[in-house]
Short mmCIF file of N, CA and C in Angstrom, two decimals:
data_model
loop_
_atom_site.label_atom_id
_atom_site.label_comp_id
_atom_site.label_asym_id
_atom_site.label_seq_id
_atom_site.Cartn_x
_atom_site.Cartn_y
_atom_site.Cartn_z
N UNK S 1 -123.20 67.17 -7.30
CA UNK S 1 -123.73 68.25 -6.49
C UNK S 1 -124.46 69.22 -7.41
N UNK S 2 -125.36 69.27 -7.01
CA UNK S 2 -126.46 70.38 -7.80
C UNK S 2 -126.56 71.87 -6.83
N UNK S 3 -127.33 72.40 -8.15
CA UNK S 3 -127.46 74.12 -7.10
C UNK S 3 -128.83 74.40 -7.52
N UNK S 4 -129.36 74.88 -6.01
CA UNK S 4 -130.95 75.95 -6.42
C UNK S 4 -130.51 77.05 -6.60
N UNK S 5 -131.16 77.76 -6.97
CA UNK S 5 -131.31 79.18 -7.23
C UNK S 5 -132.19 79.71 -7.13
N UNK S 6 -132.61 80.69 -6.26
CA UNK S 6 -133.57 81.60 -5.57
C UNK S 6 -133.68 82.94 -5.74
N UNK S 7 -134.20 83.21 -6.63
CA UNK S 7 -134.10 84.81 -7.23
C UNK S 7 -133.08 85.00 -7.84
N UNK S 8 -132.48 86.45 -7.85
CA UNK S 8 -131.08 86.56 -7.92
C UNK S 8 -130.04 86.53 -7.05
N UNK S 9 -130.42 85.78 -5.50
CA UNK S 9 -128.75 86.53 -4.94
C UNK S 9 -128.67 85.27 -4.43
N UNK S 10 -129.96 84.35 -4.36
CA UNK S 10 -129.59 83.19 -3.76
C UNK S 10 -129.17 81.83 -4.74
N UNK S 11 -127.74 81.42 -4.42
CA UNK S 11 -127.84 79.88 -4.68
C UNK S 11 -126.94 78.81 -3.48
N UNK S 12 -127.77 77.90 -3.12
CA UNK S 12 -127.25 76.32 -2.44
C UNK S 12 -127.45 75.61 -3.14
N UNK S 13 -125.47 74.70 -2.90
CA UNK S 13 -125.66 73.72 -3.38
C UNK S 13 -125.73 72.65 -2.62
N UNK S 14 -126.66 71.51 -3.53
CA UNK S 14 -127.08 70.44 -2.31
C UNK S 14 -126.85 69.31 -3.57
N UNK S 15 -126.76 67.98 -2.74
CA UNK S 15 -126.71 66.37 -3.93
C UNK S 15 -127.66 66.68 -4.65
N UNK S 16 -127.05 65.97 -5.94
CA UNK S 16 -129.22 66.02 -7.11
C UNK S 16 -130.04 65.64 -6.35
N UNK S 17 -130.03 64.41 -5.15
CA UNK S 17 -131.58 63.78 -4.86
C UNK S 17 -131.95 64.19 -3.48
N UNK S 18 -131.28 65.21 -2.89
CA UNK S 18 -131.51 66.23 -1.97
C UNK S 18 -132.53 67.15 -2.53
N UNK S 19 -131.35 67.74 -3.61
CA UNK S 19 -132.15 68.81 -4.71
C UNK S 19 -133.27 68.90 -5.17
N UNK S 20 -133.58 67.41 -5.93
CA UNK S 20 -134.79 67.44 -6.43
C UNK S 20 -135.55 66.97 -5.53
N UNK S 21 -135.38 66.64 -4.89
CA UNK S 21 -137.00 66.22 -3.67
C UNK S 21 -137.31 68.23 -2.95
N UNK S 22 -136.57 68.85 -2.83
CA UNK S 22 -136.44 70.18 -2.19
C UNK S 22 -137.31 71.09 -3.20
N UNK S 23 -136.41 70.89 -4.57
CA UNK S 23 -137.06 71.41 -5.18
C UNK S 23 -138.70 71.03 -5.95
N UNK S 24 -139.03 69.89 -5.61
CA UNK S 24 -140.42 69.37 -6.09
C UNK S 24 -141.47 70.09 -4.51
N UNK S 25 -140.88 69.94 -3.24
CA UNK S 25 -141.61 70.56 -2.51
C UNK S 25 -141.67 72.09 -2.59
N UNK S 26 -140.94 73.03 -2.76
CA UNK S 26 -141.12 74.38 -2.77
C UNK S 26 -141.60 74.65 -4.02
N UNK S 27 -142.15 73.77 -4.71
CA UNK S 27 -143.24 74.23 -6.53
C UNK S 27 -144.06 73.59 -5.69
N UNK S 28 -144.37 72.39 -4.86
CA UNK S 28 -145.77 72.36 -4.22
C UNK S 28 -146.21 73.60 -3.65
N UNK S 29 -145.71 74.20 -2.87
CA UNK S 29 -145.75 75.09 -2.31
C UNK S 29 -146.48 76.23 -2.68
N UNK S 30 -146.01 76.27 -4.47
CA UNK S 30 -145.82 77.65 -4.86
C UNK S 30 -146.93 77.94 -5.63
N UNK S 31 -146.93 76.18 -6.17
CA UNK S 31 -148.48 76.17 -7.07
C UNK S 31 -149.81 76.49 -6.08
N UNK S 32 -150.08 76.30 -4.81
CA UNK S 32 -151.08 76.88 -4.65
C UNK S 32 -150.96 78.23 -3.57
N UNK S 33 -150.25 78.96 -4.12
CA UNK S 33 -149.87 80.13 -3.38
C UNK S 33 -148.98 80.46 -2.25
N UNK S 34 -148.38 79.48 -2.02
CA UNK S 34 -147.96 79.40 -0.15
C UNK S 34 -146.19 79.39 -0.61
N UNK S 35 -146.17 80.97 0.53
CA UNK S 35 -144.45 81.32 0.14
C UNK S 35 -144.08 79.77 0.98
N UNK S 36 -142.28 80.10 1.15
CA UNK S 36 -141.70 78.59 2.08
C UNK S 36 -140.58 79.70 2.48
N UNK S 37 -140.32 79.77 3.72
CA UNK S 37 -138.83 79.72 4.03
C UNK S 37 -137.85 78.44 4.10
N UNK S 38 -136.85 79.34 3.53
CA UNK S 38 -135.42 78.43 3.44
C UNK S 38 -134.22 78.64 3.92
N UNK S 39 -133.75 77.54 4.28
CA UNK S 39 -132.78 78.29 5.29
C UNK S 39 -131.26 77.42 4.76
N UNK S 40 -130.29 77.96 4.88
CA UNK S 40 -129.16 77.18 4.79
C UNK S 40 -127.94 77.82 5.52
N UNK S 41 -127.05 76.36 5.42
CA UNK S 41 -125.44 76.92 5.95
C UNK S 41 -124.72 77.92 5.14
N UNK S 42 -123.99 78.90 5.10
CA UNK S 42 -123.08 79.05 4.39
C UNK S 42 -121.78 79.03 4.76
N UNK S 43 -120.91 79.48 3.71
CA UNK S 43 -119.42 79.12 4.20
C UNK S 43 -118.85 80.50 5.07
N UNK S 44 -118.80 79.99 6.23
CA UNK S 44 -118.27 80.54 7.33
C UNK S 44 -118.93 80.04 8.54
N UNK S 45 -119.59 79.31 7.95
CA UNK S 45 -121.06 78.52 9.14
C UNK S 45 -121.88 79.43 9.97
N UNK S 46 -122.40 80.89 9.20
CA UNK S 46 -123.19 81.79 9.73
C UNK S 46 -124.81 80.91 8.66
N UNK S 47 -126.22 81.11 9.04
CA UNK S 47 -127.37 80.90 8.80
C UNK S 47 -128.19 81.64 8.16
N UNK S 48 -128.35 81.72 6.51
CA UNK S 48 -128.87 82.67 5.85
C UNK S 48 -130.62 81.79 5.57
N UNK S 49 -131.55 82.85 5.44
CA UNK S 49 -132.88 82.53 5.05
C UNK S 49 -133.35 82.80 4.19
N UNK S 50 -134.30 82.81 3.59
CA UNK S 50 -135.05 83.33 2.37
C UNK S 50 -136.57 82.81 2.16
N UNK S 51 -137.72 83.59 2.48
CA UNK S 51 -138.75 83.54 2.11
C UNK S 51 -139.25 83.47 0.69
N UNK S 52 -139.37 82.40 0.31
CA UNK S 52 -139.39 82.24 -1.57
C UNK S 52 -140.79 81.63 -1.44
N UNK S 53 -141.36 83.08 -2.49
CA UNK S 53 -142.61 83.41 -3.05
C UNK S 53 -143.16 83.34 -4.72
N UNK S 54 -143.88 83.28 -5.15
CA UNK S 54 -144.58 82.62 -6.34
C UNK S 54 -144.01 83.60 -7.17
N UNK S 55 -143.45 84.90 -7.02
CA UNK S 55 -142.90 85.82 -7.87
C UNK S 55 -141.47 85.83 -8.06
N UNK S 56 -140.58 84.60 -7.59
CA UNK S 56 -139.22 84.71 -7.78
C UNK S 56 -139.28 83.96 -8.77
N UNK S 57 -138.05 84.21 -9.30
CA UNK S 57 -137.72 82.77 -9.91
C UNK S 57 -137.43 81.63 -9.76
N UNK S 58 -136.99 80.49 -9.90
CA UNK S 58 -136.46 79.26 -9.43
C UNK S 58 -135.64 78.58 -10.17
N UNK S 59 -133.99 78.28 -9.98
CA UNK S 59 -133.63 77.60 -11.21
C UNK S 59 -132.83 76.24 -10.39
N UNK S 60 -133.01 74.74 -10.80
CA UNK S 60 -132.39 73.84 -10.13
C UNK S 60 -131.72 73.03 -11.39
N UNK S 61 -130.32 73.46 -11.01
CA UNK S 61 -129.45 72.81 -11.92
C UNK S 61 -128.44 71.45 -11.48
N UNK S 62 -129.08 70.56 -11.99
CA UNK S 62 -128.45 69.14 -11.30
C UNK S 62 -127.11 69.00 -12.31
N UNK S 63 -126.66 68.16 -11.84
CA UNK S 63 -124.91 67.59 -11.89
C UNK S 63 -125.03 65.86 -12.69
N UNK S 64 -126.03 65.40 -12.30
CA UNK S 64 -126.30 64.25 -13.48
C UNK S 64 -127.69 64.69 -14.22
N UNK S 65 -127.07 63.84 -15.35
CA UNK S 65 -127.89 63.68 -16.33
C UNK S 65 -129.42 62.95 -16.15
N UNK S 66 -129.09 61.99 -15.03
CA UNK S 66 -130.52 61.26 -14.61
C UNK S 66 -131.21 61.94 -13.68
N UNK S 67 -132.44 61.87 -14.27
CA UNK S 67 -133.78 62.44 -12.94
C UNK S 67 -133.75 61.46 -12.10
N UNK S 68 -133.69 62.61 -10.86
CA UNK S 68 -133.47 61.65 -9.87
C UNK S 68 -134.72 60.65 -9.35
N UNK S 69 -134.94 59.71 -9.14
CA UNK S 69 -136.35 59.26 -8.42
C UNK S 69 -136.75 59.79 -7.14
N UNK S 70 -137.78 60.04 -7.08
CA UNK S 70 -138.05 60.94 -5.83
C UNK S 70 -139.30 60.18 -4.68
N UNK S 71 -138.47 59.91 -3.51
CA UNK S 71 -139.01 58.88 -2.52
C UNK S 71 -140.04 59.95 -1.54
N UNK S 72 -141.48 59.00 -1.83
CA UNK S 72 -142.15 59.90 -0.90
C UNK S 72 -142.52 60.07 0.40
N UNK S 73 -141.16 59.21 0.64
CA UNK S 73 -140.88 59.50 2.33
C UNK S 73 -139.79 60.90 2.60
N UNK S 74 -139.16 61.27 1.71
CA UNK S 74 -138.17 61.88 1.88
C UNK S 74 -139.42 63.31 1.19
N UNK S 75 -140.19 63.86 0.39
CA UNK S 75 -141.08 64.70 0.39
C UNK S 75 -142.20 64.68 1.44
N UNK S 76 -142.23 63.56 2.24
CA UNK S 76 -143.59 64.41 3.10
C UNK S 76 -142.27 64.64 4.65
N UNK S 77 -141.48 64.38 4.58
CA UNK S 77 -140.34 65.16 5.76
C UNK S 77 -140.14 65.94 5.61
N UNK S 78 -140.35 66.62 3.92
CA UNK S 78 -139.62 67.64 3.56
C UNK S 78 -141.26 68.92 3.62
N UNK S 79 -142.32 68.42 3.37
CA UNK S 79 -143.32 68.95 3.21
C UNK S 79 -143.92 69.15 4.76
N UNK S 80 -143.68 68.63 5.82
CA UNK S 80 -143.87 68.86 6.89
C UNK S 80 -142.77 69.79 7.52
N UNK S 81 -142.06 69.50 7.39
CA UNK S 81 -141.06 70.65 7.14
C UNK S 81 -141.37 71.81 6.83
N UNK S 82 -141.50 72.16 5.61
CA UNK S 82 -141.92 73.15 5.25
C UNK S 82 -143.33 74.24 5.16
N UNK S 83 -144.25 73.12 6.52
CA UNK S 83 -145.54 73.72 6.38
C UNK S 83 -145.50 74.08 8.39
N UNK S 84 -144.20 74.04 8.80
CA UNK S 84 -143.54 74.42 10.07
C UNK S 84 -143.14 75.82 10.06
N UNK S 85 -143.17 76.30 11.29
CA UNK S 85 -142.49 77.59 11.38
C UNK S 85 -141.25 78.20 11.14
N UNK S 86 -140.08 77.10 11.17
CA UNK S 86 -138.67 77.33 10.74
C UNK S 86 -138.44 77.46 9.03
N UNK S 87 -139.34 76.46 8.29
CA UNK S 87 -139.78 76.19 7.16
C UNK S 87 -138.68 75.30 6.63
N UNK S 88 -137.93 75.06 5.74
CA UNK S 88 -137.29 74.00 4.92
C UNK S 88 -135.96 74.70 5.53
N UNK S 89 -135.05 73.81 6.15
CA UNK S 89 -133.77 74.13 6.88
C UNK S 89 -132.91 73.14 6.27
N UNK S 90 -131.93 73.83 5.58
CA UNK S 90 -131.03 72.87 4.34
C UNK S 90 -129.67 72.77 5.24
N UNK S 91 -130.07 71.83 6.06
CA UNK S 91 -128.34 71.60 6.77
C UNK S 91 -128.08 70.20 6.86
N UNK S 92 -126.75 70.13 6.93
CA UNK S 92 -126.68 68.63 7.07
C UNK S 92 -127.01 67.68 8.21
N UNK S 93 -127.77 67.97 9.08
CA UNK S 93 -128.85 67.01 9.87
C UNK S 93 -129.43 66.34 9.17
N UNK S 94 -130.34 67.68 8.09
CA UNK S 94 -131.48 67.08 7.37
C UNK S 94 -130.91 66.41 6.27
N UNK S 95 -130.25 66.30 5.66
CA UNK S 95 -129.29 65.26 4.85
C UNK S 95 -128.92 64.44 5.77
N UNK S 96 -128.79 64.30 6.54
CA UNK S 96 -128.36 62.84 7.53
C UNK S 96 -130.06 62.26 7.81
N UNK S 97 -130.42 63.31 8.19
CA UNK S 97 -132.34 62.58 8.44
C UNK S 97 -132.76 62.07 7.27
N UNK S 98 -132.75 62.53 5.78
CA UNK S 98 -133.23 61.95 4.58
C UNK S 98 -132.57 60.92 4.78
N UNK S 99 -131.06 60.66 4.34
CA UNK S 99 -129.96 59.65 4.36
C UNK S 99 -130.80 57.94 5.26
N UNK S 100 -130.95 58.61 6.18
CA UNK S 100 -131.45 57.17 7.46
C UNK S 100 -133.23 56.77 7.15
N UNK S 101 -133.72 57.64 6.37
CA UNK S 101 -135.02 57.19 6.04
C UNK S 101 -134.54 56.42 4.67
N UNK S 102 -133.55 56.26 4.19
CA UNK S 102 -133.49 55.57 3.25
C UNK S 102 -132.74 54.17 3.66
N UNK S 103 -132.19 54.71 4.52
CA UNK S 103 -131.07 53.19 5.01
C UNK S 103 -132.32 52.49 5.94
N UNK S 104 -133.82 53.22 6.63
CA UNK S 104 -134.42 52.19 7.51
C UNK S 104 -134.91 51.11 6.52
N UNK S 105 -135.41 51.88 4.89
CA UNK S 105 -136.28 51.12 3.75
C UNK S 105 -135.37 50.48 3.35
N UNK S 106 -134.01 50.57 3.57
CA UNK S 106 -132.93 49.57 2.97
C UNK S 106 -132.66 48.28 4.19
N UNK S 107 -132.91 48.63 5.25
CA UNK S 107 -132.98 47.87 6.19
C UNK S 107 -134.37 46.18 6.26
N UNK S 108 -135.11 47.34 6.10
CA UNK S 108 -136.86 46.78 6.61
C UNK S 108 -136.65 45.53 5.04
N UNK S 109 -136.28 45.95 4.24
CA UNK S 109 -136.10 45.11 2.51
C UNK S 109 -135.12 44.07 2.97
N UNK S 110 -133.73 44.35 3.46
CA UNK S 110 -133.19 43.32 3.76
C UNK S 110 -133.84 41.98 4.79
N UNK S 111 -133.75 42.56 5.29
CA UNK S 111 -134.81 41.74 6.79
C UNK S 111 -136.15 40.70 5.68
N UNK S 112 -136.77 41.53 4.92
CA UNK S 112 -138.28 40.92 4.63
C UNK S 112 -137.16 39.85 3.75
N UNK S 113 -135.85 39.98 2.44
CA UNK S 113 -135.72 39.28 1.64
C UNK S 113 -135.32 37.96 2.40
N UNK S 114 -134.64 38.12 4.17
CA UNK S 114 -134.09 36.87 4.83
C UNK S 114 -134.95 36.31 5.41
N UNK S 115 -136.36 36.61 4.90
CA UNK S 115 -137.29 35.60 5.87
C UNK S 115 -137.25 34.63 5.23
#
């Protein structure tokens, strides 16, 4: 389990390959000017946000040692996402929605290897 960090008051923690796909979209974001809202659970299951802009900081500290590979099905969900009005919503839906875009490509592979 890894943690972002969003200025100073914000940190979520999310899996490394949650993390780093999240965090490769909100530096898209940032490199050409465009804040992102973010949204997450916290513990008590109340809904905190944060508009993160090119003047915060950003720190993403992963839990393994390996970079994660980053699937670019799971960044343009995340980049459509985030170019939406709610903006990047870190709950576990959307970890269940990444999760099943990986089990359909794990699916569609099995299927092609039994032809």
């Amino acid at each position: 389990m890894g943690t972002l960090m969003l200025g100073r008051i914000v940190t979520i923690d999310l899996p490394d390959d949650v993390l780093a796909h999240v965090h490769a979209v909100i530096i898209a974001k940032l490199r050409v000017r465009e804040p992102v809202i973010v949204g997450w659970i916290v513990d008590g299951g109340h809904h905190d946000e944060v508009m993160v802009n090119p003047t915060m900081p950003i720190l993403a500290q992963y839990d393994e040692d390996d970079e994660p590979h980053l699937d670019r099905r799971w960044l343009n969900r995340l980049m459509m996402a985030a170019n939406g009005v709610r903006g990047l919503q870190l709950t576990p839906a959307l970890v269940d929605a990444l999760r099943a875009i990986e089990g359909e490509a794990d699916a569609a592979a099995s299927a092609a290897e039994s032809r």
